[in-house]
Coordinates of C-alpha atoms and ligand atoms in Angstrom, one line a residue:
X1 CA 0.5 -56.9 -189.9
X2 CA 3.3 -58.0 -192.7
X3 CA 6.4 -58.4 -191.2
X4 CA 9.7 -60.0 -191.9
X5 CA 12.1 -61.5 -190.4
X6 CA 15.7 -61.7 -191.6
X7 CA 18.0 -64.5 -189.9
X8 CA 16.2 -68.2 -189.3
X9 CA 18.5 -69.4 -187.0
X10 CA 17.5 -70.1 -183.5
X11 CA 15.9 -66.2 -182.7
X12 CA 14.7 -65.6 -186.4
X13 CA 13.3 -69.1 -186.8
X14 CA 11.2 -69.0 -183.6
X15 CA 10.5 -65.3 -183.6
X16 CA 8.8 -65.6 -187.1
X17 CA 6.9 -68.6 -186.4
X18 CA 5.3 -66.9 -182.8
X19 CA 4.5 -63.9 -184.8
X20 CA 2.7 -65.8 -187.1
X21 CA 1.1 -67.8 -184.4
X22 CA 0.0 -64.3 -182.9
X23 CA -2.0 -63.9 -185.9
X24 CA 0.9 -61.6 -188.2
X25 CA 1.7 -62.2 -191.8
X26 CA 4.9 -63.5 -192.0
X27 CA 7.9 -64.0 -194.1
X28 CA 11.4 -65.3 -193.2
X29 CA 14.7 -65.0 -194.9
X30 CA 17.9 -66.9 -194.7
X31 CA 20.7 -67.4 -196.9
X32 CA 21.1 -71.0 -196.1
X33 CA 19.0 -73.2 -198.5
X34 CA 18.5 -76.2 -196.4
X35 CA 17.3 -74.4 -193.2
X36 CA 14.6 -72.4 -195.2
X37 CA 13.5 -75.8 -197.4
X38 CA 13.4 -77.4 -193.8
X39 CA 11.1 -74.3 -192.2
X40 CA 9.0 -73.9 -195.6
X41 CA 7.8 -78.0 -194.7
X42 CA 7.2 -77.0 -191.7
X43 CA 10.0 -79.1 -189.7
X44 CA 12.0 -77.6 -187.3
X45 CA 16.1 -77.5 -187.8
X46 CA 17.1 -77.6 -184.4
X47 CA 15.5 -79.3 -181.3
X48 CA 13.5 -76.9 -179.4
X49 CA 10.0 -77.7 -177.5
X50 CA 7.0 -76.6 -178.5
X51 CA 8.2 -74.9 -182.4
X52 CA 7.1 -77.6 -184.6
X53 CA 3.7 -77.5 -183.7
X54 CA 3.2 -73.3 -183.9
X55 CA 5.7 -74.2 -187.3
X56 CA 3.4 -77.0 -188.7
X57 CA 0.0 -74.8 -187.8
X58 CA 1.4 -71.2 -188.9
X59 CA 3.0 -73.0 -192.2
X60 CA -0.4 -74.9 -192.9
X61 CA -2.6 -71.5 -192.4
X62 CA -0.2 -69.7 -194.9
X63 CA 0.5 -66.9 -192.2
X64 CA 4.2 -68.2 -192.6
X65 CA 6.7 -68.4 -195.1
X66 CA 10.3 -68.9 -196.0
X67 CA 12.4 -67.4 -198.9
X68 CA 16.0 -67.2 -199.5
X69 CA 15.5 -64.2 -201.5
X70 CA 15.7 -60.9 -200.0
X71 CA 13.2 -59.3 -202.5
X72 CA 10.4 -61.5 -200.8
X73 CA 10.7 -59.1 -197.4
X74 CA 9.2 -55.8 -200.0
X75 CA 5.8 -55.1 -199.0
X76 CA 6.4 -55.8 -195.4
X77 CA 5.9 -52.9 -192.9
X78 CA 8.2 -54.1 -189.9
X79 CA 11.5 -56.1 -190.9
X80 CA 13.1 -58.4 -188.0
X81 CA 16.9 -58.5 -188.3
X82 CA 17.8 -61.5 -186.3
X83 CA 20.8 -62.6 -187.9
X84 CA 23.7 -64.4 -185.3
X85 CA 26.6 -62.3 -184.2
X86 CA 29.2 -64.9 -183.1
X87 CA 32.4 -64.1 -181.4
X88 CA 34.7 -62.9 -184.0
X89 CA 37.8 -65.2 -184.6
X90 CA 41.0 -64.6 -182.3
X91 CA 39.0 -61.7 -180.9
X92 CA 36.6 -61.8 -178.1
X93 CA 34.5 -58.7 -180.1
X94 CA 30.9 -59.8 -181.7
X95 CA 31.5 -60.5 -185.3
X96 CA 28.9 -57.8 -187.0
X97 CA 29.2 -59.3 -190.3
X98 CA 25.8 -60.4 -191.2
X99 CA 24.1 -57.7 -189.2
X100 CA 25.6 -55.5 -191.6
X101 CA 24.8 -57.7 -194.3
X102 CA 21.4 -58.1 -193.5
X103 CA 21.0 -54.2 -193.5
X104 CA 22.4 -53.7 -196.6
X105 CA 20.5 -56.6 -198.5
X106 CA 17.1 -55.4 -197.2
X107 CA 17.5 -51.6 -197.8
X108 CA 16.5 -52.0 -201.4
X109 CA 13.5 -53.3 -200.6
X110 CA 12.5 -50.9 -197.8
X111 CA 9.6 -48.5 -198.6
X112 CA 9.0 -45.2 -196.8
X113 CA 7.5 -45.9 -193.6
X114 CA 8.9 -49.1 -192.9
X115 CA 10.6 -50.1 -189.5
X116 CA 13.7 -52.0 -189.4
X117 CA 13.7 -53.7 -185.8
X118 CA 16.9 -55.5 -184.7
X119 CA 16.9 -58.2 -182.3
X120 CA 20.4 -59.8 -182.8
X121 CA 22.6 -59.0 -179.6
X122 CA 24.7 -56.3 -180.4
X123 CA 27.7 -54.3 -179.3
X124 CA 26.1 -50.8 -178.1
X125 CA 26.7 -48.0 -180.3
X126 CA 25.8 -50.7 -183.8
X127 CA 22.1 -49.3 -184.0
X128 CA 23.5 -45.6 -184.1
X129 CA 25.7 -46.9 -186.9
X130 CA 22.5 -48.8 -188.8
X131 CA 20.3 -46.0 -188.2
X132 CA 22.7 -43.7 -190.3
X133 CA 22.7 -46.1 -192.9
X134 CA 19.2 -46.1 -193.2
X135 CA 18.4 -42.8 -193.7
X136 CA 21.3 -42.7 -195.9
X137 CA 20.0 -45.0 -198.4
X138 CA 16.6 -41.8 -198.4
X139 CA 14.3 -45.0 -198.4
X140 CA 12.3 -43.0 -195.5
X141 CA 12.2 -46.1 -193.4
X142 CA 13.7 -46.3 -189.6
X143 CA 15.1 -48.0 -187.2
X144 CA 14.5 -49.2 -183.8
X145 CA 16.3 -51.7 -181.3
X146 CA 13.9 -54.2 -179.8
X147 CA 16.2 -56.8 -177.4
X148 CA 15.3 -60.4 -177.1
X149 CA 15.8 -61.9 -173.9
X150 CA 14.4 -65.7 -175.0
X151 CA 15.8 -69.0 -173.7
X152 CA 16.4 -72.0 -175.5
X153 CA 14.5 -74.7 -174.2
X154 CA 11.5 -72.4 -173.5
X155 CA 11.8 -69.9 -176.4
X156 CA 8.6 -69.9 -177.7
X157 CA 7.0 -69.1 -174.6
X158 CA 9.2 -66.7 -173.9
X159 CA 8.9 -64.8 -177.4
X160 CA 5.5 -65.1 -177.0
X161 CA 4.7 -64.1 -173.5
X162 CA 7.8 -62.4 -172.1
X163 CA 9.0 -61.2 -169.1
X164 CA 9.6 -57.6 -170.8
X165 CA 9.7 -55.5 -174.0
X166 CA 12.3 -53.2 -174.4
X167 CA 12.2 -50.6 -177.5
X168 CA 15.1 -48.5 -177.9
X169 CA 13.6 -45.6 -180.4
X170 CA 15.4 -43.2 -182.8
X171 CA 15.7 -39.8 -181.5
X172 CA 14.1 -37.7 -183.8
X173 CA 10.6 -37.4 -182.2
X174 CA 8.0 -38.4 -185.3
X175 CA 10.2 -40.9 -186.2
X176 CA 9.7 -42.0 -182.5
X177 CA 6.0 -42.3 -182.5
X178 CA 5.5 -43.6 -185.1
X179 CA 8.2 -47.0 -184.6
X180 CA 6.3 -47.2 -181.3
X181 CA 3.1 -47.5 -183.0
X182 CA 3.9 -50.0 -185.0
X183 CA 6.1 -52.0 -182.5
X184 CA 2.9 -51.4 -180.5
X185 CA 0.6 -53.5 -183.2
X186 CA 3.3 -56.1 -183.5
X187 CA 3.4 -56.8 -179.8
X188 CA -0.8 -56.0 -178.8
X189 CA -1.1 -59.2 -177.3
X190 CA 1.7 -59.5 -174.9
X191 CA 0.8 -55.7 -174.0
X192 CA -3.0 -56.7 -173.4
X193 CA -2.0 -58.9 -171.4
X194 CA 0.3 -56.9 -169.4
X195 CA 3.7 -57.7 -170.4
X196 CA 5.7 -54.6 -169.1
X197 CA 7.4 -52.1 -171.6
X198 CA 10.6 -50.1 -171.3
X199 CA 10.6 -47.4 -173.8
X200 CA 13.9 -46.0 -174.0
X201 CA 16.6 -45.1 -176.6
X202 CA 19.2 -47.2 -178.8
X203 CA 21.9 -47.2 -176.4
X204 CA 20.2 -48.1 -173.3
X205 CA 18.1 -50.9 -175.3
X206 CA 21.1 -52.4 -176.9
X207 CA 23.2 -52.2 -173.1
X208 CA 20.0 -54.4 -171.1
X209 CA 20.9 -56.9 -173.2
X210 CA 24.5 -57.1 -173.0
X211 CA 23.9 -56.1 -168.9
X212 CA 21.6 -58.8 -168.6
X213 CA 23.6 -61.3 -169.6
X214 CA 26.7 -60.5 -168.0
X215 CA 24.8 -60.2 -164.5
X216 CA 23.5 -64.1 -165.0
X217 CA 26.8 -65.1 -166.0
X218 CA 28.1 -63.3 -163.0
X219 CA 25.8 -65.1 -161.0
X220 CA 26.2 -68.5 -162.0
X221 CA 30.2 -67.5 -161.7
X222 CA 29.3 -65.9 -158.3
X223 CA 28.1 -69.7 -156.7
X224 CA 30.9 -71.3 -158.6
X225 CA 33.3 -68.7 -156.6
X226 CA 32.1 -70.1 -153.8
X227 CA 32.2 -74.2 -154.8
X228 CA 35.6 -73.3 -154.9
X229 CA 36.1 -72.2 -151.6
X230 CA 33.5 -74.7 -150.5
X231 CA 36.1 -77.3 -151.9
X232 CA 38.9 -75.8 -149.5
X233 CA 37.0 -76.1 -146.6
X234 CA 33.7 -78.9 -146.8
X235 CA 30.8 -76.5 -147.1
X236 CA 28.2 -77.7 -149.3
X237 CA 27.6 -75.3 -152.3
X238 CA 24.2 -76.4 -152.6
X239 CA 23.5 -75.6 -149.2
X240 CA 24.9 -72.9 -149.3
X241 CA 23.3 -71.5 -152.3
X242 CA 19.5 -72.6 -150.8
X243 CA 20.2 -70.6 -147.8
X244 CA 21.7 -67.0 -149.4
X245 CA 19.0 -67.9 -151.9
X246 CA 15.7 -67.6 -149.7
X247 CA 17.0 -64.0 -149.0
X248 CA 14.4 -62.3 -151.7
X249 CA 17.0 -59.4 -153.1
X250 CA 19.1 -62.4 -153.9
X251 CA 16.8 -65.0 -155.1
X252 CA 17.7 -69.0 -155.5
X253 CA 17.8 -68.9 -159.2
X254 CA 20.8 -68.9 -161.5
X255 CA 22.5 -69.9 -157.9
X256 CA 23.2 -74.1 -159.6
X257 CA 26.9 -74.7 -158.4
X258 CA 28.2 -77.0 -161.6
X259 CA 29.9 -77.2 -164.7
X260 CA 29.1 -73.5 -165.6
X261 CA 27.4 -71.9 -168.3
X262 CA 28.0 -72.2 -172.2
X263 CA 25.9 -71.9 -174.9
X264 CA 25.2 -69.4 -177.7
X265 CA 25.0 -66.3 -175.8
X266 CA 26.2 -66.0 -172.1
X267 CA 30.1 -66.9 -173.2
X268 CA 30.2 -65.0 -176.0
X269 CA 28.2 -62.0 -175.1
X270 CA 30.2 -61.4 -171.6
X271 CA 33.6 -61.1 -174.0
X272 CA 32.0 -59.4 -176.3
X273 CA 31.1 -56.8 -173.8
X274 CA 34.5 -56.7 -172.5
X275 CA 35.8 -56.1 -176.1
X276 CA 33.3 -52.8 -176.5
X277 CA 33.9 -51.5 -173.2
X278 CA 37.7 -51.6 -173.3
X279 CA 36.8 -49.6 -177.4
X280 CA 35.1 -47.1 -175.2
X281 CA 37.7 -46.7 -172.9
X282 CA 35.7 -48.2 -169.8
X283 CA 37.3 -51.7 -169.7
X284 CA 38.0 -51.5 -166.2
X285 CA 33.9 -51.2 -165.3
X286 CA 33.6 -55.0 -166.6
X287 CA 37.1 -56.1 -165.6
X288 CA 35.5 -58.0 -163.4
X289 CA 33.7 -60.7 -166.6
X290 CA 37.2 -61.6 -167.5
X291 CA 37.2 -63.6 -163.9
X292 CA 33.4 -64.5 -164.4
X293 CA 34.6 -66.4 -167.6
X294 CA 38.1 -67.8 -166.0
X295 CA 36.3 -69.1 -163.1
X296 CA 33.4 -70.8 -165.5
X297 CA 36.1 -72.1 -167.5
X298 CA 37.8 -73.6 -164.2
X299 CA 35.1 -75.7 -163.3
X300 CA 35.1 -77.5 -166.5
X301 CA 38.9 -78.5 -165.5
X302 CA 37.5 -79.3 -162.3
X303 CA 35.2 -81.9 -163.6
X304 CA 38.0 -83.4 -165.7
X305 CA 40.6 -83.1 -162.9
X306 CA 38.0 -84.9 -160.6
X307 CA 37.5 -87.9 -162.8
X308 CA 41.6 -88.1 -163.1
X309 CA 42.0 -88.0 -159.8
X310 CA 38.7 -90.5 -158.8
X311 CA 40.4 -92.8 -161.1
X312 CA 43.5 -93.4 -159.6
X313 CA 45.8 -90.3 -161.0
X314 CA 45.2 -91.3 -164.8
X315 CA 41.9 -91.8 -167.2
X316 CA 44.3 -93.1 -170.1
X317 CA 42.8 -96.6 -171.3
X318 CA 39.8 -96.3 -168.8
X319 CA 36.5 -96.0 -170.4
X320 CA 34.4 -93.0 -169.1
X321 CA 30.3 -92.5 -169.6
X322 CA 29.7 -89.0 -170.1
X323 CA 25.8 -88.4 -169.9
X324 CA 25.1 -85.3 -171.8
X325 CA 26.5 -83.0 -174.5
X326 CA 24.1 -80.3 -174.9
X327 CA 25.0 -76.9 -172.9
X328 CA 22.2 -77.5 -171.4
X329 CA 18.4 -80.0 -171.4
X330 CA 16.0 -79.1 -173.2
X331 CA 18.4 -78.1 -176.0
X332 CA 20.1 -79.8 -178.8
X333 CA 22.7 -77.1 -179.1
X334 CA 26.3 -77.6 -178.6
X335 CA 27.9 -74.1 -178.8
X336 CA 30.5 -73.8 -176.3
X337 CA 29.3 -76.6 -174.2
X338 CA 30.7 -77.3 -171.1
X339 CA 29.9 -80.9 -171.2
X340 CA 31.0 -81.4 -174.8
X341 CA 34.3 -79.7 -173.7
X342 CA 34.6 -82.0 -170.9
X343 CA 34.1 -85.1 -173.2
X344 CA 36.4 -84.0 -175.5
X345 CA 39.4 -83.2 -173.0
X346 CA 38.7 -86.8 -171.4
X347 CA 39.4 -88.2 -174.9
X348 CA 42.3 -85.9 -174.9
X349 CA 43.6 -87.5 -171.6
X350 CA 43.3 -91.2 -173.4
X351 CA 40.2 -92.1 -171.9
X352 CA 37.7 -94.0 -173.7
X353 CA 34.9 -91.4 -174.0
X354 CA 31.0 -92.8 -174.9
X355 CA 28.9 -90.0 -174.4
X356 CA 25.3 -90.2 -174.5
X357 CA 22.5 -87.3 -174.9
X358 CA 18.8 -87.7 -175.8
X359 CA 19.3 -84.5 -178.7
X360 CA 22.7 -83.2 -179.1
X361 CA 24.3 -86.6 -180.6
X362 CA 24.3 -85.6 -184.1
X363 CA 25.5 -82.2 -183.5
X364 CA 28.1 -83.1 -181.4
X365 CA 29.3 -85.9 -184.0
X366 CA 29.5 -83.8 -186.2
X367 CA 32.1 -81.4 -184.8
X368 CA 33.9 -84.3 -182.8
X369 CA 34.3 -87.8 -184.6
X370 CA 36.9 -89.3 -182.8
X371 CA 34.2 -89.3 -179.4
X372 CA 31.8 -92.3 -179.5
X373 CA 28.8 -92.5 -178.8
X374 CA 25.6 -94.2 -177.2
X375 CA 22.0 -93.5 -177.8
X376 CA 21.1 -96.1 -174.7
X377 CA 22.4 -94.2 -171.9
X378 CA 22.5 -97.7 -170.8
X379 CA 25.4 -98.9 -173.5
X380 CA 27.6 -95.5 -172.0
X381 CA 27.1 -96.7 -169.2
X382 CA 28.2 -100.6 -169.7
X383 CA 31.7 -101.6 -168.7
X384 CA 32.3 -97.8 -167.5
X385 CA 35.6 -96.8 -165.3
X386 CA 33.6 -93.4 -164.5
X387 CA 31.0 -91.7 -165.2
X388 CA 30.4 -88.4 -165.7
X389 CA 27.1 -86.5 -165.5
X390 CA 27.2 -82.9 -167.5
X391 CA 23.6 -81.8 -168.7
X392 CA 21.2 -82.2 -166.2
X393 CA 18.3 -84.2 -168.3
X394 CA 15.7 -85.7 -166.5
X395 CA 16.5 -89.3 -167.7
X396 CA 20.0 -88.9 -166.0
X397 CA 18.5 -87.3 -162.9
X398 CA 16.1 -89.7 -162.2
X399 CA 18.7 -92.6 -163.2
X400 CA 17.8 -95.4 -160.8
X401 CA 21.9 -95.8 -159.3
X402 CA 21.0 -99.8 -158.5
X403 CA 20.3 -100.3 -162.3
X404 CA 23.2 -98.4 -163.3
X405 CA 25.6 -99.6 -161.0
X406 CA 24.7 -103.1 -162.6
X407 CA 26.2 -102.0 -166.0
X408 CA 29.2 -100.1 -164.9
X409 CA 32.8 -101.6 -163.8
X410 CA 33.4 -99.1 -161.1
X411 CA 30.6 -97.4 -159.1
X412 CA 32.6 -94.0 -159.5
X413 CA 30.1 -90.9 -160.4
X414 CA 31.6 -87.6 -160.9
X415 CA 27.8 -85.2 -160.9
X416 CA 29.2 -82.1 -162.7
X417 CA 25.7 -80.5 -162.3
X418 CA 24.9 -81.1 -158.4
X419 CA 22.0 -82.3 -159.7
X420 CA 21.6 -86.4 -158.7
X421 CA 20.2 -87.8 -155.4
X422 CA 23.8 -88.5 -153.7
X423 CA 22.7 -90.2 -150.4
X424 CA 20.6 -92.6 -152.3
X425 CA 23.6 -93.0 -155.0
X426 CA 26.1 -93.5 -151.9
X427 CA 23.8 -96.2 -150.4
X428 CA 23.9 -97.8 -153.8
X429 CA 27.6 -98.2 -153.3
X430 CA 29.0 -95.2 -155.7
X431 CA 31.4 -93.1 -154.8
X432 CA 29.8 -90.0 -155.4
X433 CA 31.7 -86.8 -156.4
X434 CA 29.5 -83.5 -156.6
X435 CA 31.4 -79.6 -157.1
X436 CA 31.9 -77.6 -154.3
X437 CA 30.3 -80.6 -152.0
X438 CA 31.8 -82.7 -149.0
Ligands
UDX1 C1 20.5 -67.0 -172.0 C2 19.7 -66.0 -171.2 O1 19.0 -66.7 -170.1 C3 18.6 -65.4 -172.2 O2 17.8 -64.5 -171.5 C4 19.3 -64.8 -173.3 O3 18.4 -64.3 -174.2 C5 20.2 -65.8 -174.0 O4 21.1 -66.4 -173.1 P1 20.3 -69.6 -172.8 O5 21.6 -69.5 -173.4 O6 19.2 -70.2 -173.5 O7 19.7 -68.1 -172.4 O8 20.4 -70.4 -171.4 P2 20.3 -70.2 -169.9 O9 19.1 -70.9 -169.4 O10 20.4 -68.8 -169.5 O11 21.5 -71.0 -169.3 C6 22.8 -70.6 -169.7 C7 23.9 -71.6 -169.2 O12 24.0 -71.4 -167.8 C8 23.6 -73.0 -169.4 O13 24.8 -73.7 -169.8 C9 23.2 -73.5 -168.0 O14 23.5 -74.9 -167.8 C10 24.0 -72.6 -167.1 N1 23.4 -72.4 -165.8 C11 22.2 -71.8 -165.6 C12 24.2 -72.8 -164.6 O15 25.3 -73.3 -164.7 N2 23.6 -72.6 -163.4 C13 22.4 -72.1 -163.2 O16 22.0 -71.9 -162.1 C14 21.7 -71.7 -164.4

């Protein structure tokens, strides 16, 4: 099938290229130049496992290509809209800008029949609004809303075989049948092979995403909750979380006691669905997110206040390793990282900051000059006061504490993620510091 997809960013750039990969005719469209020169040669912009080798193979077989001009998406039967909605500014609504945008670009290029899918994460109520536009512009092409629930770090797998479609179709009944049909052909073989399928209408599909979210969030918040208390009376959160965990309606994942959540979605999507409710007049139903964020937010002072206080009251002239600046491994993606935000407060404090991450240098560089930085975790580590681990990659996991405690000044080790072998770091004569841990 011919399809587009509008938006290359991190949904657009790996849903076109698994669409491709499943066989579909397939043309993306951006605005930004450099991003579609990058994807037309086949490279990936962003770090993200597994894309540049479905890029490289859909690119070379001609099933894939990447315009910045809208007119390029005519002729396609089913047109992706997987543009970003980013918090707006001094408001914690989504930003709808480009979604709108992207609408109104493509709708002189729709022909009667076509389907207009959107994917981006959107306030509920938008595909109402888009639907109305579309049959304004008497193009006689819908609309449907078609949720994407992918992960960075595994987003290829997950676009290709997910856990779940969800199609939210228009009301009017033919109009119905016939976006099914040909979400249906788009999607044949995750259905073959038994990916399961919510059919359901605009609102509902547009509210799984936002509920979706806001119950991980919740649940990551939920463990930090109790690393709190677990600080006030020496639990182990860890413990804790394997033991409520094993119960099956609860279930041990999304239950890692750290740093918290950031990234491109989770942060922004919870205020984003606090900002629609309270326009609906049901803010109090998701009162509760506002604490979800304030306690994921207090964990990142926790990490900072810990290294303060494991330094003697002050980090000002002390030199502090950070290992890791992505939100989270597998990722190269800095938005609204915790461990970026703890890096940078450090620096704030007067602490030398050299923060090392096997992907998310350049971004972070980028945003934050005055930070340095290390591409040997083992020049972070050399001469350190502190160190402080804040994205859980393997190579700082599986850090051998004996080497590093040969490079470092102090044996202090603040693990913002829970995630390093303490007892073995202890007998290699660190004080070790974990959240929500004795
Ligand atoms: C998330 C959703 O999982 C995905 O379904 C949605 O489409 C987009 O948002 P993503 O942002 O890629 O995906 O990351 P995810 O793996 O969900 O992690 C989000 C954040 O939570 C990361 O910062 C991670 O470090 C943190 N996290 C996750 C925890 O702090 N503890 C956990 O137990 C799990």
């Amino acid at each position: 099938m011919k399809l587009s997809v509008i938006g290359c960013g991190y949904l657009g750039a790996v849903h076109a290229a698994a669409m491709a990969e499943l066989g579909h005719d397939v043309i993306g469209i951006d605005v930004d130049q450099s991003r579609i020169d990058a994807l037309s040669a086949g490279k990936a912009p962003f770090f993200e496992p597994g894309l540049p080798d479905i890029l490289a193979s859909a690119t070379a077989s001609g099933r894939l290509r990447f315009s910045t001009r809208m007119e390029d998406a005519a002729g396609s039967r089913v047109h992706f809209i997987a543009v970003g909605t980013p918090q707006k500014r001094g408001s914690y609504a989504a930003d709808l800008t480009s979604v709108n945008g992207a609408l109104d670009a493509l709708i002189p290029f729709l022909n009667a029949g076509d389907l207009v899918v959107g994917k981006s994460t959107v306030p509920v109520g938008t595909a109402t609004n888009l639907a109305a536009a579309v049959a304004a512009s008497g193009t006689g092409a819908s609309l449907a809303w078609n949720p994407e629930f992918l992960r960075e770090g595994f987003a290829v797998k997950d676009t290709i075989s997910p856990d779940r479609l969800v199609y939210g179709l228009p009301p009017a009944e033919a109009e119905a049948v016939s976006a099914k049909a040909l979400l249906d052909a788009v999607y044949r073989s995750a259905l073959d092979a038994g990916t399961p399928l919510i059919v359901t209408d605009y609102a509902t599909s547009e509210l799984v995403k936002a509920s979706a979210n806001a119950f991980l969030a919740t649940k990551i918040s939920f463990i930090n909750a109790m690393a709190e208390i677990a600080e006030a009376t020496g639990a182990d959160v860890t413990q804790l979380a394997d033991a409520i965990g094993l119960d099956p309606r609860i279930g041990r994942r999304f239950l890692g006691a750290g740093v918290g959540f950031g990234g491109g979605c989770l942060p922004k999507d919870i205020r984003a669905f606090t900002a629609r409710a309270e326009e609906l007049g049901r803010g109090e139903s998701v009162a509760f997110l506002k604490e979800v964020d304030a306690i994921n937010l207090r964990r990142r002072q926790r990490v900072v206040d810990l290294t303060v206080e494991s330094l003697g009251g002050s980090v000002n002239g002390k030199k502090v390793a950070v290992l890791g600046l992505a939100f989270k491994p597998f990722s190269d993606d800095i938005r609204d990282s915790p461990a970026l935000d703890v890096a940078v407060q450090l620096r704030g404090l007067g602490a030398t900051v050299v923060a090392t991450d096997p992907h998310a240098i350049e971004n972070s560089r980028r945003i934050h000059p005055q930070l340095e930085y290390a591409v040997e975790p083992a020049d972070a580590l050399a001469n350190a006061d502190a160190v402080v681990l804040v994205t859980e990659w393997d190579q700082f996991r599986h850090m051998d504490p004996v080497w590093a405690g040969n490079l470092v000044r102090d044996r202090i080790v603040i693990d913002g993620r829970n995630c390093l072998d303490a007892p073995a770091w202890r007998a290699a004569g660190w004080t070790y510091r974990g959240l929500g841990k004795p």
